[in-house]
mmCIF file of C-alpha atoms and ligand atoms in Angstrom:
data_model
loop_
_atom_site.group_PDB
_atom_site.id
_atom_site.type_symbol
_atom_site.label_atom_id
_atom_site.label_comp_id
_atom_site.label_asym_id
_atom_site.label_seq_id
_atom_site.Cartn_x
_atom_site.Cartn_y
_atom_site.Cartn_z
ATOM 1 C CA MET I 96 84.567 -54.279 5.435
ATOM 2 C CA THR I 97 81.210 -54.335 3.754
ATOM 3 C CA GLY I 98 79.450 -50.987 3.569
ATOM 4 C CA SER I 99 76.030 -50.474 5.043
ATOM 5 C CA GLY I 100 74.454 -49.892 1.661
ATOM 6 C CA GLU I 101 75.557 -53.308 0.463
ATOM 7 C CA ARG I 102 74.000 -54.892 3.543
ATOM 8 C CA GLY I 103 70.706 -53.114 3.082
ATOM 9 C CA ILE I 104 70.744 -50.830 6.129
ATOM 10 C CA LYS I 105 70.500 -47.351 4.684
ATOM 11 C CA THR I 106 68.764 -45.408 7.438
ATOM 12 C CA ALA I 107 68.879 -44.964 11.187
ATOM 13 C CA ARG I 108 67.129 -47.836 12.965
ATOM 14 C CA VAL I 109 65.943 -48.395 16.511
ATOM 15 C CA GLY I 110 65.915 -51.643 18.489
ATOM 16 C CA ILE I 111 64.292 -52.672 21.757
ATOM 17 C CA GLY I 112 65.570 -55.104 24.348
ATOM 18 C CA TYR I 113 64.102 -56.640 27.504
ATOM 19 C CA ASP I 114 65.543 -59.034 30.053
ATOM 20 C CA SER I 115 64.674 -60.364 33.466
ATOM 21 C CA HIS I 116 66.615 -62.500 35.914
ATOM 22 C CA ARG I 117 65.623 -64.189 39.150
ATOM 23 C CA TRP I 118 67.346 -63.368 42.422
ATOM 24 C CA CYS I 119 69.379 -66.197 43.936
ATOM 25 C CA ASP I 120 71.774 -66.795 46.797
ATOM 26 C CA GLY I 121 75.477 -67.348 46.396
ATOM 27 C CA ARG I 122 76.167 -65.247 43.321
ATOM 28 C CA PRO I 123 77.505 -61.717 42.968
ATOM 29 C CA LEU I 124 75.164 -59.019 41.706
ATOM 30 C CA VAL I 125 76.564 -57.764 38.395
ATOM 31 C CA LEU I 126 74.818 -55.002 36.452
ATOM 32 C CA GLY I 127 76.414 -53.022 33.674
ATOM 33 C CA GLY I 128 79.643 -54.877 34.378
ATOM 34 C CA VAL I 129 79.771 -53.450 37.912
ATOM 35 C CA VAL I 130 79.852 -55.815 40.897
ATOM 36 C CA ILE I 131 77.387 -54.270 43.332
ATOM 37 C CA PRO I 132 77.640 -55.154 47.019
ATOM 38 C CA HIS I 133 74.414 -56.944 47.976
ATOM 39 C CA SER I 134 73.181 -59.919 49.976
ATOM 40 C CA TRP I 135 72.342 -61.970 46.871
ATOM 41 C CA GLY I 136 72.822 -61.984 43.112
ATOM 42 C CA LEU I 137 71.011 -63.052 39.958
ATOM 43 C CA SER I 138 70.696 -66.545 38.530
ATOM 44 C CA GLY I 139 71.836 -67.197 34.987
ATOM 45 C CA HIS I 140 74.232 -69.086 32.749
ATOM 46 C CA SER I 141 76.565 -66.141 32.196
ATOM 47 C CA ASP I 142 77.203 -63.508 34.862
ATOM 48 C CA ALA I 143 73.431 -62.834 34.677
ATOM 49 C CA ASP I 144 73.956 -59.159 33.845
ATOM 50 C CA ALA I 145 70.378 -58.379 32.833
ATOM 51 C CA LEU I 146 71.241 -54.781 31.926
ATOM 52 C CA ILE I 147 73.880 -55.803 29.404
ATOM 53 C CA HIS I 148 71.619 -58.543 28.025
ATOM 54 C CA ALA I 149 68.811 -56.071 27.365
ATOM 55 C CA ILE I 150 71.231 -53.707 25.621
ATOM 56 C CA CYS I 151 72.620 -56.586 23.522
ATOM 57 C CA ASP I 152 69.092 -57.402 22.356
ATOM 58 C CA ALA I 153 68.373 -53.743 21.588
ATOM 59 C CA VAL I 154 71.462 -53.449 19.369
ATOM 60 C CA LEU I 155 70.863 -56.830 17.724
ATOM 61 C CA GLY I 156 67.256 -55.847 17.077
ATOM 62 C CA ALA I 157 68.264 -52.540 15.542
ATOM 63 C CA VAL I 158 70.492 -54.273 12.983
ATOM 64 C CA GLY I 159 68.059 -57.156 12.425
ATOM 65 C CA ALA I 160 70.440 -59.772 13.796
ATOM 66 C CA GLY I 161 68.125 -61.796 16.003
ATOM 67 C CA ASP I 162 68.634 -62.010 19.744
ATOM 68 C CA ILE I 163 71.252 -62.776 22.344
ATOM 69 C CA GLY I 164 70.101 -66.375 22.785
ATOM 70 C CA ALA I 165 70.697 -67.120 19.113
ATOM 71 C CA HIS I 166 74.256 -65.781 19.194
ATOM 72 C CA PHE I 167 75.307 -66.928 22.668
ATOM 73 C CA PRO I 168 73.145 -69.954 23.597
ATOM 74 C CA ASP I 169 72.905 -70.766 27.294
ATOM 75 C CA THR I 170 73.468 -74.422 26.426
ATOM 76 C CA ASP I 171 77.026 -73.599 25.309
ATOM 77 C CA PRO I 172 79.574 -74.137 28.110
ATOM 78 C CA ALA I 173 81.756 -71.455 26.505
ATOM 79 C CA TYR I 174 79.406 -68.838 27.938
ATOM 80 C CA ARG I 175 79.152 -70.214 31.476
ATOM 81 C CA GLY I 176 80.000 -67.415 33.885
ATOM 82 C CA ILE I 177 81.285 -65.196 31.057
ATOM 83 C CA SER I 178 81.328 -61.434 31.553
ATOM 84 C CA SER I 179 78.409 -60.064 29.587
ATOM 85 C CA LEU I 180 80.615 -57.124 28.592
ATOM 86 C CA VAL I 181 82.427 -59.623 26.343
ATOM 87 C CA LEU I 182 79.089 -60.467 24.743
ATOM 88 C CA LEU I 183 78.291 -56.767 24.282
ATOM 89 C CA THR I 184 81.637 -56.250 22.562
ATOM 90 C CA ARG I 185 80.776 -59.099 20.189
ATOM 91 C CA VAL I 186 77.365 -57.548 19.564
ATOM 92 C CA ARG I 187 79.080 -54.306 18.596
ATOM 93 C CA GLU I 188 81.210 -56.315 16.153
ATOM 94 C CA ILE I 189 78.037 -57.846 14.677
ATOM 95 C CA ALA I 190 76.604 -54.346 14.192
ATOM 96 C CA THR I 191 79.860 -53.227 12.584
ATOM 97 C CA ALA I 192 79.791 -56.222 10.235
ATOM 98 C CA ARG I 193 76.301 -55.126 9.182
ATOM 99 C CA GLY I 194 77.639 -51.685 8.359
ATOM 100 C CA CYS I 195 76.238 -49.904 11.410
ATOM 101 C CA ARG I 196 77.463 -47.997 14.406
ATOM 102 C CA VAL I 197 75.514 -47.509 17.609
ATOM 103 C CA VAL I 198 74.436 -43.894 18.093
ATOM 104 C CA ASN I 199 73.025 -44.090 21.614
ATOM 105 C CA VAL I 200 71.635 -46.471 24.202
ATOM 106 C CA ASP I 201 69.005 -45.804 26.861
ATOM 107 C CA ALA I 202 68.012 -48.338 29.507
ATOM 108 C CA THR I 203 65.868 -48.598 32.630
ATOM 109 C CA VAL I 204 66.665 -51.107 35.373
ATOM 110 C CA ILE I 205 63.599 -52.035 37.456
ATOM 111 C CA MET I 206 64.378 -53.426 40.913
ATOM 112 C CA GLU I 207 63.325 -52.687 44.462
ATOM 113 C CA ARG I 208 66.803 -52.780 45.997
ATOM 114 C CA PRO I 209 69.662 -52.067 46.294
ATOM 115 C CA LYS I 210 69.847 -48.465 45.186
ATOM 116 C CA LEU I 211 71.923 -48.188 42.010
ATOM 117 C CA ARG I 212 72.618 -44.464 41.953
ATOM 118 C CA ALA I 213 76.239 -44.758 43.154
ATOM 119 C CA HIS I 214 77.011 -47.335 40.464
ATOM 120 C CA ILE I 215 75.429 -45.725 37.401
ATOM 121 C CA ASP I 216 78.560 -43.872 36.240
ATOM 122 C CA GLY I 217 80.592 -47.086 36.388
ATOM 123 C CA MET I 218 77.962 -48.942 34.385
ATOM 124 C CA ILE I 219 77.889 -46.201 31.767
ATOM 125 C CA ALA I 220 81.678 -46.250 31.436
ATOM 126 C CA ASN I 221 81.721 -50.045 30.971
ATOM 127 C CA ILE I 222 78.922 -50.057 28.409
ATOM 128 C CA ALA I 223 80.343 -47.115 26.467
ATOM 129 C CA ALA I 224 83.746 -48.816 26.315
ATOM 130 C CA ALA I 225 82.270 -52.098 25.058
ATOM 131 C CA LEU I 226 80.320 -50.248 22.360
ATOM 132 C CA ALA I 227 83.221 -47.885 21.526
ATOM 133 C CA MET I 228 81.023 -44.878 22.271
ATOM 134 C CA ASP I 229 81.302 -41.737 24.346
ATOM 135 C CA ASP I 230 79.899 -42.010 27.861
ATOM 136 C CA ALA I 231 77.437 -39.262 26.925
ATOM 137 C CA ALA I 232 75.798 -41.624 24.421
ATOM 138 C CA VAL I 233 74.785 -44.085 27.159
ATOM 139 C CA SER I 234 71.921 -43.447 29.584
ATOM 140 C CA ILE I 235 71.099 -45.789 32.467
ATOM 141 C CA LYS I 236 68.140 -45.157 34.739
ATOM 142 C CA ALA I 237 66.905 -47.065 37.772
ATOM 143 C CA LYS I 238 63.360 -47.384 39.083
ATOM 144 C CA THR I 239 61.514 -49.485 41.603
ATOM 145 C CA ASN I 240 58.242 -51.154 40.667
ATOM 146 C CA GLU I 241 56.433 -49.616 43.654
ATOM 147 C CA GLY I 242 56.136 -53.035 45.268
ATOM 148 C CA MET I 243 54.045 -54.460 42.422
ATOM 149 C CA GLY I 244 54.488 -57.650 40.442
ATOM 150 C CA PHE I 245 57.459 -60.031 40.439
ATOM 151 C CA VAL I 246 59.908 -57.172 40.857
ATOM 152 C CA GLY I 247 57.916 -55.779 43.759
ATOM 153 C CA ARG I 248 57.754 -59.159 45.476
ATOM 154 C CA GLY I 249 61.529 -59.411 45.296
ATOM 155 C CA GLU I 250 61.561 -62.352 42.894
ATOM 156 C CA GLY I 251 63.779 -60.776 40.285
ATOM 157 C CA VAL I 252 64.801 -57.749 38.272
ATOM 158 C CA ALA I 253 63.714 -56.483 34.857
ATOM 159 C CA VAL I 254 65.470 -54.251 32.359
ATOM 160 C CA MET I 255 64.245 -52.407 29.278
ATOM 161 C CA ALA I 256 66.598 -50.879 26.727
ATOM 162 C CA VAL I 257 66.547 -49.146 23.371
ATOM 163 C CA ALA I 258 69.407 -48.568 20.967
ATOM 164 C CA LEU I 259 69.665 -46.409 17.878
ATOM 165 C CA VAL I 260 72.030 -47.368 15.071
ATOM 166 C CA GLU I 261 72.932 -45.630 11.845
ATOM 167 C CA PRO I 262 74.902 -46.633 8.786
ATOM 168 C CA ALA I 263 78.584 -46.240 9.525
ATOM 169 C CA VAL I 264 80.547 -43.897 7.306
ATOM 170 C CA VAL I 265 82.526 -46.074 4.940
ATOM 171 C CA THR I 266 85.963 -44.678 4.169
HETATM 172 MG MG1 MG C 1643 69.623 -62.521 30.436
#
């Protein structure tokens, strides 16, 4: 494996990610790899897991590897309905190939309903496993948008995420 120094990443780096998906009928609601009981789900080519997508973009941004659409285009039938946890695992592999490991992830899911509190631990466990991290290194928060904007009108959900990476120790 190529060391981080040879790939040019010599310091800790932060990345930001954002995603939004529109509510739609007839699909399960999947966030953080957890299927959440609800009357409707989110539209999208994959499983429409906006939380995982935002985290993918945060990690990719931190290692300077573009964005999720460049790596997993929604025009590719291979990604139709795919679990976004598979994509996150591949993103971790991209970070590893660039000589980095993910230090921590923090994300905020913005949606009016349903309440996510009961599902947060499951999301954290899924994300930590995909990134080969301790659960304690993953933080997921949920907020409403106080009825304002597209989230407030019930049109969709939004997610913001940051990830910190550092050069992996090369042995
Ligand atoms: Mg997305």
